[in-house]
XYZ file of C-alpha atoms in Angstrom:
677
model
C 56.627 31.654 -24.703
C 57.360 31.914 -21.107
C 56.759 29.875 -17.946
C 53.116 31.254 -17.735
C 52.309 29.196 -20.854
C 53.547 26.123 -19.301
C 51.699 26.941 -16.061
C 48.534 27.300 -18.280
C 49.023 24.135 -19.996
C 49.521 22.469 -16.336
C 46.470 24.053 -15.012
C 44.181 22.955 -17.961
C 45.751 19.501 -17.595
C 45.115 19.326 -13.933
C 41.366 20.660 -14.459
C 40.640 18.219 -17.155
C 42.060 15.110 -15.351
C 40.221 16.406 -12.163
C 36.999 16.344 -14.022
C 37.624 12.892 -15.401
C 38.386 11.590 -11.760
C 35.139 13.250 -10.757
C 32.980 11.649 -13.365
C 34.610 8.207 -12.633
C 34.032 8.679 -8.882
C 30.329 9.418 -9.758
C 30.224 6.242 -11.642
C 31.668 4.090 -8.894
C 29.130 5.842 -6.416
C 26.115 4.908 -8.611
C 27.179 1.439 -9.569
C 24.106 0.025 -7.633
C 21.845 2.908 -8.669
C 18.871 1.476 -10.724
C 18.787 3.096 -14.198
C 22.039 4.778 -13.890
C 24.125 5.009 -17.223
C 27.751 5.327 -17.005
C 29.194 8.954 -17.561
C 32.425 9.932 -19.121
C 34.241 13.385 -19.687
C 34.613 14.650 -23.151
C 37.758 16.540 -23.828
C 39.002 18.634 -26.598
C 42.108 20.698 -27.402
C 42.380 24.187 -26.532
C 43.568 25.142 -30.013
C 47.193 26.377 -30.870
C 49.033 29.563 -30.932
C 50.921 30.435 -34.059
C 54.563 31.405 -33.907
C 57.337 31.732 -36.293
C 58.316 28.084 -35.456
C 54.732 26.543 -36.054
C 51.694 26.268 -33.806
C 52.196 25.604 -30.126
C 49.268 23.805 -28.355
C 47.426 25.586 -25.526
C 46.331 22.608 -23.637
C 42.914 20.817 -23.275
C 39.378 21.970 -22.313
C 36.503 20.084 -21.014
C 33.808 19.869 -23.578
C 31.137 18.001 -21.810
C 30.003 15.061 -19.600
C 28.371 12.377 -21.814
C 26.319 9.366 -20.600
C 26.370 6.114 -22.293
C 22.946 5.697 -23.943
C 21.223 3.521 -26.453
C 17.793 4.501 -27.571
C 17.230 1.073 -29.342
C 18.413 -0.777 -26.327
C 16.426 0.995 -23.865
C 13.171 0.581 -25.983
C 13.890 -3.066 -26.377
C 14.457 -3.462 -22.558
C 11.375 -1.595 -21.775
C 9.139 -3.529 -24.360
C 10.508 -6.969 -23.095
C 10.071 -5.920 -19.531
C 6.264 -5.037 -20.281
C 5.723 -8.432 -22.134
C 7.249 -10.301 -19.320
C 5.197 -8.577 -16.432
C 2.064 -9.187 -18.308
C 2.971 -13.081 -18.589
C 4.233 -13.259 -15.130
C 0.935 -11.526 -13.793
C -1.389 -14.011 -15.443
C 0.905 -17.015 -14.576
C 0.680 -16.065 -10.926
C -3.060 -15.547 -10.958
C -3.635 -18.821 -12.636
C -1.577 -20.797 -10.150
C -3.855 -19.422 -7.566
C -6.783 -20.324 -9.687
C -5.490 -24.030 -9.892
C -5.644 -24.368 -6.124
C -9.587 -24.014 -6.515
C -9.762 -27.292 -8.223
C -8.047 -30.000 -5.989
C -7.145 -33.528 -7.331
C -8.161 -36.781 -6.240
C -10.393 -37.469 -3.036
C -10.424 -33.681 -2.338
C -11.873 -32.975 -5.824
C -15.342 -32.198 -6.737
C -15.519 -35.018 -9.077
C -14.690 -37.453 -6.402
C -17.409 -35.871 -4.140
C -19.914 -36.115 -6.834
C -19.340 -39.908 -7.384
C -19.471 -40.431 -3.580
C -22.954 -38.633 -3.736
C -24.332 -41.056 -6.333
C -22.633 -44.114 -4.683
C -24.452 -43.407 -1.471
C -27.759 -44.398 -3.386
C -26.432 -47.952 -3.339
C -27.139 -48.437 0.366
C -30.450 -46.619 -0.099
C -31.453 -49.018 -3.029
C -30.460 -52.111 -1.074
C -32.277 -50.889 2.328
C -34.843 -48.272 1.139
C -36.372 -47.920 4.575
C -32.925 -47.513 6.544
C -32.632 -44.183 8.045
C -28.848 -44.328 8.245
C -28.348 -44.970 4.684
C -30.412 -42.061 3.797
C -28.462 -39.913 6.357
C -25.416 -40.731 4.389
C -26.926 -39.561 1.112
C -27.576 -36.207 2.874
C -24.034 -36.034 4.123
C -22.766 -36.839 0.674
C -24.770 -34.261 -0.839
C -23.824 -31.652 1.691
C -20.178 -32.446 1.027
C -20.524 -32.083 -2.470
C -22.311 -28.808 -2.017
C -19.731 -27.559 0.321
C -16.834 -28.303 -2.112
C -18.864 -26.439 -4.872
C -19.219 -23.393 -2.680
C -15.750 -23.433 -1.522
C -14.452 -23.595 -5.139
C -16.883 -20.687 -6.027
C -15.914 -18.632 -3.201
C -12.060 -19.041 -3.975
C -12.881 -17.731 -7.522
C -14.631 -14.948 -5.976
C -11.744 -14.148 -3.651
C -9.408 -14.362 -6.463
C -11.538 -11.893 -8.444
C -11.349 -9.300 -5.320
C -7.635 -9.662 -5.222
C -7.384 -8.962 -8.986
C -9.510 -5.893 -8.494
C -7.338 -4.565 -5.598
C -4.148 -5.202 -7.645
C -5.599 -3.362 -10.397
C -6.301 -0.444 -8.456
C -2.976 -0.264 -6.813
C -1.355 -0.646 -10.219
C -3.189 2.086 -11.687
C -2.243 4.422 -8.914
C 1.316 3.635 -9.401
C 1.155 4.327 -13.180
C -0.420 7.675 -12.318
C 2.344 8.461 -9.814
C 5.171 7.365 -12.243
C 3.494 9.518 -15.200
C 3.436 12.572 -12.992
C 7.242 11.860 -12.178
C 8.081 11.775 -16.009
C 5.962 15.067 -16.462
C 8.029 16.621 -13.640
C 11.314 15.370 -15.147
C 10.322 16.617 -18.511
C 10.033 20.255 -17.019
C 13.247 19.925 -15.467
C 15.190 18.638 -18.540
C 13.602 21.217 -20.957
C 14.746 23.974 -18.478
C 18.220 22.459 -18.381
C 18.587 21.967 -22.215
C 18.846 25.767 -22.466
C 22.412 25.647 -20.974
C 23.472 23.800 -23.884
C 24.479 20.671 -21.946
C 22.416 17.485 -21.280
C 21.214 16.713 -17.530
C 22.428 13.094 -17.667
C 21.244 12.295 -14.207
C 17.818 13.589 -14.857
C 17.613 11.772 -18.163
C 18.538 8.441 -16.316
C 15.747 9.235 -13.800
C 13.140 9.676 -16.795
C 14.449 6.508 -18.434
C 13.943 4.714 -15.286
C 10.490 5.918 -14.522
C 9.296 5.177 -17.951
C 10.864 1.518 -17.499
C 8.864 1.382 -14.363
C 5.622 2.332 -16.121
C 6.276 -0.570 -18.651
C 6.113 -3.066 -15.771
C 2.364 -2.032 -15.577
C 1.554 -1.022 -18.978
C 3.506 -1.163 -22.387
C 4.388 2.250 -23.558
C 5.647 4.027 -26.799
C 7.685 7.216 -26.423
C 8.409 10.051 -28.785
C 11.131 12.642 -28.055
C 10.377 16.417 -28.564
C 12.794 19.284 -29.512
C 13.020 20.666 -26.180
C 14.331 17.419 -24.605
C 10.916 16.347 -23.033
C 9.578 12.716 -23.723
C 6.025 11.957 -24.440
C 4.479 8.655 -23.418
C 1.647 6.861 -25.167
C -0.200 3.665 -24.168
C -2.850 1.562 -25.701
C -2.085 2.126 -29.399
C -1.766 5.998 -29.114
C -3.634 7.038 -25.958
C -1.364 9.764 -24.553
C -0.445 9.289 -20.830
C 2.360 12.102 -20.639
C 2.744 14.923 -23.161
C 5.459 17.132 -22.242
C 4.650 18.260 -18.733
C 0.792 17.368 -19.047
C -0.404 13.765 -17.728
C -3.597 11.986 -18.461
C -4.932 10.310 -15.429
C -5.885 6.469 -15.670
C -8.890 5.277 -13.632
C -10.186 2.114 -12.584
C -13.655 1.877 -14.377
C -16.377 -0.597 -13.159
C -17.413 -3.075 -15.740
C -20.629 -2.009 -17.559
C -22.215 -5.184 -16.777
C -20.585 -6.851 -13.742
C -19.685 -4.378 -10.688
C -17.537 -6.825 -9.246
C -15.020 -6.467 -12.142
C -12.744 -3.537 -13.144
C -11.640 -2.303 -16.463
C -9.127 0.309 -17.263
C -10.136 3.518 -18.372
C -8.854 7.095 -18.942
C -9.935 10.570 -17.360
C -9.136 12.950 -20.261
C -9.891 16.491 -19.274
C -12.782 15.205 -17.322
C -14.076 12.746 -20.032
C -14.231 9.408 -18.746
C -13.980 6.312 -21.035
C -12.998 2.719 -20.894
C -10.011 1.659 -23.048
C -10.458 -1.333 -25.283
C -8.792 -4.412 -23.751
C -7.367 -5.491 -27.125
C -5.061 -2.397 -27.182
C -3.627 -3.083 -23.750
C -0.958 -5.530 -24.761
C 1.655 -5.468 -22.059
C 2.563 -4.842 -18.429
C 1.089 -6.569 -15.466
C -2.322 -4.620 -15.841
C -2.796 -6.353 -19.321
C -1.954 -9.792 -17.623
C -4.495 -9.128 -14.913
C -7.267 -8.013 -17.352
C -6.726 -11.139 -19.688
C -7.004 -13.196 -16.702
C -10.003 -11.531 -15.194
C -11.918 -11.330 -18.626
C -11.048 -14.706 -19.900
C -9.569 -17.424 -17.649
C -11.598 -16.403 -14.433
C -14.784 -16.167 -16.243
C -14.272 -19.523 -18.145
C -13.356 -21.344 -14.812
C -16.392 -19.882 -12.965
C -18.523 -21.045 -15.735
C -17.240 -24.502 -16.131
C -17.699 -24.869 -12.387
C -21.162 -23.527 -12.315
C -21.947 -25.772 -15.487
C -21.141 -28.854 -13.311
C -23.120 -27.437 -10.197
C -26.257 -26.568 -12.288
C -26.293 -29.855 -14.125
C -25.938 -32.177 -11.189
C -28.386 -30.103 -9.211
C -30.963 -29.935 -11.978
C -30.813 -33.650 -12.762
C -30.608 -34.819 -9.121
C -33.721 -32.547 -8.255
C -35.556 -33.637 -11.329
C -35.021 -37.296 -10.428
C -35.956 -36.534 -6.846
C -39.412 -35.146 -8.441
C -39.841 -38.154 -10.258
C -39.775 -40.397 -7.118
C -41.774 -40.895 -3.906
C -40.265 -40.152 -0.393
C -40.417 -41.955 2.699
C -43.195 -39.890 4.308
C -46.744 -41.299 5.155
C -48.432 -41.058 2.800
C -45.574 -41.034 0.247
C -45.447 -37.798 -1.972
C -43.075 -36.611 -4.910
C -39.672 -35.919 -3.738
C -38.621 -32.315 -3.039
C -35.299 -30.763 -4.090
C -32.005 -32.320 -2.720
C -29.458 -29.820 -3.971
C -29.788 -25.984 -4.292
C -27.516 -23.757 -6.463
C -27.464 -20.206 -7.428
C -30.024 -19.529 -10.339
C -29.319 -17.716 -13.530
C -28.366 -13.962 -13.519
C -29.194 -11.058 -15.808
C -26.918 -7.919 -15.621
C -27.962 -4.995 -17.621
C -25.295 -2.630 -18.873
C -25.054 0.565 -17.073
C -25.143 2.377 -20.328
C -28.563 1.264 -21.086
C -31.585 3.548 -21.744
C -33.630 4.595 -18.769
C -36.092 2.103 -17.247
C -39.399 3.860 -16.706
C -37.597 7.275 -16.462
C -35.103 5.962 -13.859
C -31.304 5.024 -14.961
C -30.788 1.512 -15.149
C -27.780 1.939 -12.952
C -29.982 3.190 -9.984
C -33.268 1.177 -10.877
C -33.128 -1.666 -7.991
C -35.302 -3.910 -6.250
C -35.790 -4.638 -2.618
C -32.527 -6.661 -2.721
C -30.444 -3.746 -4.129
C -30.067 -5.734 -7.488
C -30.493 -3.806 -10.757
C -33.915 -4.880 -12.207
C -33.358 -5.880 -15.864
C -36.140 -6.067 -18.734
C -34.983 -9.913 -19.221
C -35.546 -12.917 -17.235
C -33.934 -16.355 -17.445
C -34.944 -19.850 -16.177
C -33.390 -23.140 -16.699
C -35.383 -25.560 -19.024
C -32.964 -28.497 -19.341
C -29.939 -28.433 -17.020
C -28.061 -31.025 -18.923
C -27.709 -28.711 -21.996
C -26.380 -25.582 -20.034
C -22.965 -24.540 -21.477
C -20.115 -23.166 -19.598
C -20.417 -19.513 -21.054
C -21.847 -16.137 -20.592
C -24.154 -14.424 -23.308
C -24.862 -10.921 -24.419
C -28.207 -10.004 -25.454
C -28.473 -6.919 -27.696
C -31.556 -5.028 -28.513
C -30.468 -4.571 -32.292
C -32.519 -1.670 -33.756
C -31.949 -3.171 -37.251
C -34.098 -6.161 -36.286
C -37.912 -6.465 -36.190
C -39.717 -5.532 -33.003
C -39.557 -7.972 -30.285
C -36.257 -9.633 -31.796
C -32.857 -9.583 -30.256
C -29.311 -10.653 -30.978
C -27.899 -13.403 -28.612
C -24.138 -13.781 -28.754
C -22.360 -16.674 -26.879
C -19.234 -15.088 -25.582
C -17.425 -18.554 -25.191
C -17.248 -18.725 -28.895
C -18.648 -15.571 -30.249
C -21.608 -17.285 -32.144
C -24.799 -15.344 -32.506
C -28.448 -16.048 -33.242
C -31.588 -14.074 -33.334
C -33.929 -14.589 -30.393
C -37.455 -13.381 -29.100
C -39.403 -13.773 -25.962
C -39.654 -17.431 -24.857
C -36.731 -18.559 -26.939
C -34.832 -21.577 -25.339
C -31.113 -21.622 -26.147
C -28.526 -24.045 -24.542
C -30.887 -25.225 -21.981
C -32.332 -22.102 -20.583
C -35.345 -19.990 -21.607
C -35.326 -16.223 -22.224
C -38.312 -13.989 -21.185
C -38.839 -10.452 -22.017
C -40.546 -8.585 -19.214
C -42.140 -5.249 -19.074
C -40.863 -2.606 -19.780
C -39.285 -3.995 -22.766
C -35.770 -3.166 -23.489
C -35.127 0.051 -25.423
C -33.068 -0.043 -28.588
C -29.351 -0.579 -28.282
C -29.688 -1.773 -24.732
C -27.511 -4.706 -23.592
C -27.744 -7.575 -21.105
C -25.184 -9.939 -19.896
C -26.881 -13.328 -19.263
C -25.120 -15.859 -16.785
C -26.966 -18.974 -16.772
C -24.614 -20.668 -14.624
C -22.049 -18.221 -13.315
C -23.407 -17.912 -9.700
C -24.395 -21.647 -9.509
C -21.461 -23.080 -7.524
C -20.791 -20.009 -5.100
C -24.410 -20.539 -3.803
C -24.527 -24.426 -3.470
C -26.270 -25.768 -0.405
C -27.995 -28.816 0.775
C -31.691 -28.167 0.373
C -32.979 -31.099 2.242
C -32.403 -32.023 5.966
C -35.020 -34.672 6.603
C -33.636 -38.113 5.543
C -37.354 -39.240 4.884
C -37.475 -36.687 2.147
C -35.217 -38.891 -0.018
C -37.324 -40.093 -2.903
C -36.083 -43.625 -3.056
C -39.213 -45.090 -4.307
C -40.414 -45.070 -7.987
C -44.062 -44.137 -8.552
C -44.629 -47.094 -10.967
C -43.884 -50.767 -10.716
C -43.965 -53.497 -13.173
C -45.744 -56.984 -12.761
C -45.356 -60.015 -15.082
C -48.279 -62.468 -15.381
C -47.584 -65.686 -13.692
C -48.738 -67.501 -16.759
C -46.105 -65.922 -18.996
C -44.157 -68.545 -21.009
C -41.205 -66.187 -22.300
C -37.891 -65.327 -20.586
C -38.543 -61.427 -20.378
C -37.820 -60.121 -16.900
C -37.566 -56.494 -15.712
C -34.255 -54.807 -16.225
C -35.012 -51.263 -15.307
C -38.168 -49.080 -14.914
C -38.109 -45.413 -13.840
C -40.559 -42.517 -14.172
C -39.799 -39.915 -16.689
C -42.859 -37.618 -16.251
C -42.865 -34.546 -14.351
C -45.745 -35.429 -11.934
C -45.682 -39.174 -11.570
C -47.109 -39.032 -7.923
C -50.365 -37.672 -9.690
C -50.660 -40.498 -12.179
C -53.412 -43.140 -11.325
C -53.383 -44.943 -14.672
C -52.392 -48.545 -15.120
C -50.772 -49.848 -18.338
C -51.226 -53.486 -19.751
C -49.068 -54.675 -22.403
C -50.042 -58.126 -24.198
C -47.530 -59.412 -26.535
C -49.132 -60.611 -29.558
C -46.302 -62.684 -31.213
C -42.767 -63.919 -30.442
C -41.077 -60.901 -32.324
C -41.920 -58.217 -29.929
C -45.496 -56.920 -31.166
C -47.640 -55.903 -28.326
C -51.000 -54.246 -27.859
C -51.421 -51.718 -25.021
C -54.211 -50.379 -22.734
C -54.266 -47.448 -20.400
C -57.108 -47.705 -17.627
C -57.866 -45.510 -14.622
C -58.486 -46.083 -11.036
C -61.959 -47.228 -11.686
C -60.625 -49.782 -14.597
C -62.276 -47.724 -17.172
C -60.274 -47.575 -20.540
C -58.641 -44.206 -21.420
C -56.466 -45.052 -24.320
C -55.116 -48.136 -26.306
C -52.841 -48.820 -29.296
C -50.068 -51.107 -30.635
C -46.336 -51.289 -30.373
C -43.086 -53.162 -31.074
C -40.291 -54.092 -28.677
C -36.926 -54.588 -29.974
C -34.031 -56.103 -28.063
C -31.826 -53.483 -26.450
C -34.557 -50.702 -26.580
C -36.730 -49.470 -23.946
C -40.481 -48.947 -23.944
C -41.569 -45.567 -23.195
C -44.965 -44.309 -22.484
C -44.341 -40.696 -23.937
C -46.633 -41.367 -26.979
C -49.517 -42.899 -24.918
C -49.696 -39.940 -22.380
C -53.221 -38.382 -22.303
C -53.482 -34.743 -23.074
C -55.101 -34.059 -19.500
C -52.264 -33.040 -17.087
C -53.915 -34.664 -14.093
C -53.351 -37.868 -15.805
C -49.845 -37.561 -16.813
C -48.239 -40.824 -16.984
C -44.740 -41.103 -18.281
C -42.197 -43.913 -17.754
C -39.458 -45.865 -19.296
C -39.179 -49.677 -19.198
C -36.345 -52.121 -20.284
C -36.446 -55.712 -20.459
C -34.107 -58.645 -20.164
C -34.937 -61.941 -21.970
C -37.373 -62.363 -24.562
C -41.294 -62.204 -24.245
C -43.449 -64.742 -26.051
C -46.847 -64.513 -27.497
C -49.589 -64.193 -24.769
C -47.220 -62.740 -22.234
C -48.810 -59.936 -20.236
C -46.818 -57.108 -18.323
C -48.612 -54.586 -16.053
C -46.970 -51.222 -15.265
C -48.983 -49.383 -12.475
C -48.918 -47.373 -9.437
C -46.348 -48.556 -6.750
C -48.238 -50.454 -3.997
C -45.674 -50.247 -1.154
C -43.240 -47.170 -1.724
C -41.650 -47.730 1.685
C -40.094 -50.816 0.184
C -39.431 -49.758 -3.382
C -36.164 -48.774 -4.568
C -36.763 -47.837 -8.285
C -35.943 -44.245 -8.055
C -32.769 -44.966 -5.781
C -31.644 -47.154 -8.637
C -32.336 -44.194 -11.167
C -30.385 -41.901 -8.877
C -27.345 -44.303 -9.160
C -27.561 -44.311 -12.793
C -26.868 -40.613 -12.937
C -23.328 -41.335 -11.761
C -22.150 -42.343 -15.344
C -24.958 -40.543 -17.274
C -24.052 -37.635 -19.705
C -25.204 -34.952 -17.457
C -22.875 -31.951 -18.479
C -22.693 -30.338 -21.570
C -25.185 -31.987 -23.854
C -25.896 -30.059 -27.184
C -28.863 -30.214 -29.215
C -27.897 -29.101 -32.904
C -30.201 -27.206 -35.191
C -30.867 -30.451 -37.160
C -32.198 -32.035 -34.170
C -29.207 -34.406 -33.591
C -28.383 -34.598 -29.898
C -24.752 -34.744 -28.947
C -24.320 -36.438 -25.446
C -22.875 -34.798 -22.676
C -20.254 -36.244 -20.395
C -20.447 -37.613 -16.682
C -19.773 -35.434 -13.811
C -16.451 -37.046 -13.110
C -15.357 -36.540 -16.677
C -16.707 -32.793 -16.611
C -14.610 -32.236 -13.539
C -11.612 -33.893 -15.102
C -12.016 -31.686 -18.214
C -12.015 -28.659 -15.986
C -8.794 -29.775 -14.293
C -7.190 -30.228 -17.813
C -8.290 -26.788 -19.167
C -7.040 -25.014 -16.148
C -3.776 -27.125 -16.130
C -3.063 -26.529 -19.728
C -3.437 -22.607 -19.073
C -1.402 -22.838 -16.090
C 1.474 -24.753 -17.896
C 1.323 -22.491 -20.897
C 1.325 -19.445 -18.690
C 4.407 -20.744 -16.851
C 6.204 -21.400 -20.168
C 5.180 -17.936 -21.669
C 6.382 -16.316 -18.550
C 9.762 -18.254 -18.294
C 10.468 -17.341 -22.178
C 9.472 -13.583 -21.735
C 11.297 -13.357 -18.760
C 14.556 -14.904 -20.235
C 14.123 -12.435 -23.163
C 13.732 -9.722 -20.794
C 16.935 -10.550 -18.850
C 18.833 -10.795 -22.188
C 17.470 -7.251 -23.260
C 18.348 -5.916 -19.875
C 21.807 -7.265 -20.101
C 22.357 -5.986 -23.330
C 21.569 -2.407 -22.190
C 23.727 -2.814 -19.089
C 26.657 -3.915 -21.263
C 26.325 -0.752 -22.930
C 25.430 1.578 -20.278
C 26.213 -0.103 -16.985
C 29.121 0.712 -14.741
C 31.874 -1.873 -14.563
C 33.958 -1.304 -11.281
C 37.024 -3.004 -12.805
C 37.072 -0.700 -15.713
C 36.401 2.273 -13.323
C 39.333 1.320 -11.136
C 41.643 1.169 -14.124
C 40.497 4.696 -15.257
C 40.806 5.827 -11.731
C 44.535 5.074 -11.732
C 44.904 6.315 -15.356
C 43.413 9.796 -14.404
C 45.107 9.806 -11.059
C 48.556 9.487 -12.980
C 47.438 12.149 -15.559
C 46.732 14.506 -12.651
C 49.890 13.819 -11.057
C 51.759 14.593 -14.295
C 49.994 17.817 -14.736
C 50.891 18.734 -11.207
C 54.493 17.856 -12.011
C 54.297 20.188 -14.953
C 53.111 23.065 -12.809
C 56.153 22.390 -10.433
C 58.556 22.461 -13.424
C 56.993 25.762 -14.569
C 57.049 27.079 -10.960
C 60.871 26.168 -10.929
C 61.428 27.840 -14.221
C 59.680 31.015 -13.190
C 61.996 31.065 -9.997
C 64.955 30.822 -12.127
C 63.829 33.611 -14.273
C 63.363 35.826 -11.131
C 66.906 34.888 -9.901
C 68.466 35.658 -13.325
C 66.684 38.830 -13.688
C 67.783 39.886 -10.124
């Protein structure tokens, strides 16, 4: 061996250590690059040369540049990031929703209480114009708060729609980036070496997709990576991508769903398969939390408006002559939204079959029958071909319960009417009895005289009565009390509450008569006495204090001086604590009372509050898990500047030693030349 062998060893050593220095410098330069994995040079010996004295090494070779990578940790970091993003997106939206339901004196429950309390002054002074004006002001304030909350919910929906569109655009861009990198990586794989920086960029792009959608990946033999979402839907397959699209909800055009455009075929992805990423969080909030909040708010609005307006109609206003009260509060009515996938209506696709207002015309209509029984839910009506003609399946979406209905069926306080042309087989309709109620709430009455403070009926006790019975309450319960001209006379026949009753018309002619029994604590209702003739409708409810005695006479007839009567104002006051919201009539006929307006609003606050706190906790927990997964990945693949600085010194010294080896080899070579000379 000569000086040339030593020089070769030095050259190889310098080359190897220079490569190591270069890799270390690359690490230091990319310490803050997102997704970068630490790289290191892998060295191998150059083998040995046999001599009679043994094998002499021939130095070192640079085998490859390796990146630190863990498929398991990378997958865990990506998955946990997707779950954290979903929880964070839902939590952020719920916190925005919570602002639509203020507490205390700014809340809807407080405004409702103030509305009913305003009737106290009207009851004390029925003819006082200022007291009546206060009622209008309080009603207007209640309507304003309902409308404001409804509009905030609508604005939140618009924000979710915009964010979904932007997120879908980002996913498509990132998917295109992954496909592009797949092509470059597959081309580079032919060299026999791995393109580390390209692999890092692809991993980072896939991780960024996880922020929007949870993904699964499968590596191919050519080095490309296929990406799948939603339980197997391909997003990237080699160098090909599937475009995600924002699909308008089949029922409600204001909502978006996630869909795919696969080779020109557009289809909606099932929401239950979208389990991670901010898109999943937004869809869950939109399809569950936001709908529930809108329906709970609408339930309050519809129940209060229906009850107040019904009581208004049972009283007499302050005009001359007095007439039945007109509506005090107006809210949005029930809506029917046909599916865009329904069969054509009279040869015109449902999606384009519209009325003069631009709304799609369905084959179903809704009307509120009993506002206190309205529930906070949407319903889906399905023309099931397996049922008999004229029968349909109705599913309450809030709990999934189903029943068979037909034209004229009354369910949860609303009536379903099938109008021509009848739905075709497999047609679907989304029924929204209360969803639009709050956002369209307005004051319907502007004249203080229009407040129906007077009751159409009054009670008179005979001056010769010997019992202690006095009037506790009297209110009309019929639908057209102002048209009633009948007078009822009750004559008690013993001291235990038995009585005879007579109904006489304006000419004092006997219409009907009968007997009854009064029990302490129970009211006397005229429903069973009501004549069949609509023009003679005469319904009222009377409560007594004290005890009547035999021979006592009580007369209930038309109010003589409506301007001074406060009977209906007192009934309005009673609505404050009445169970107006969420009454349920079970199949057995048992009635489960509803709750008061203030309690209903408190329930909404509690429901939203629980969701907000639960979402916050879930977001904090998933964020912590994601941070731990990211930290574990960083520990494995990240750049540590202290370690790199130590390696820099190590490789620098090795390089200098190799240079010294070359210097020695050169000196030996010069000596040999001098000796030869």
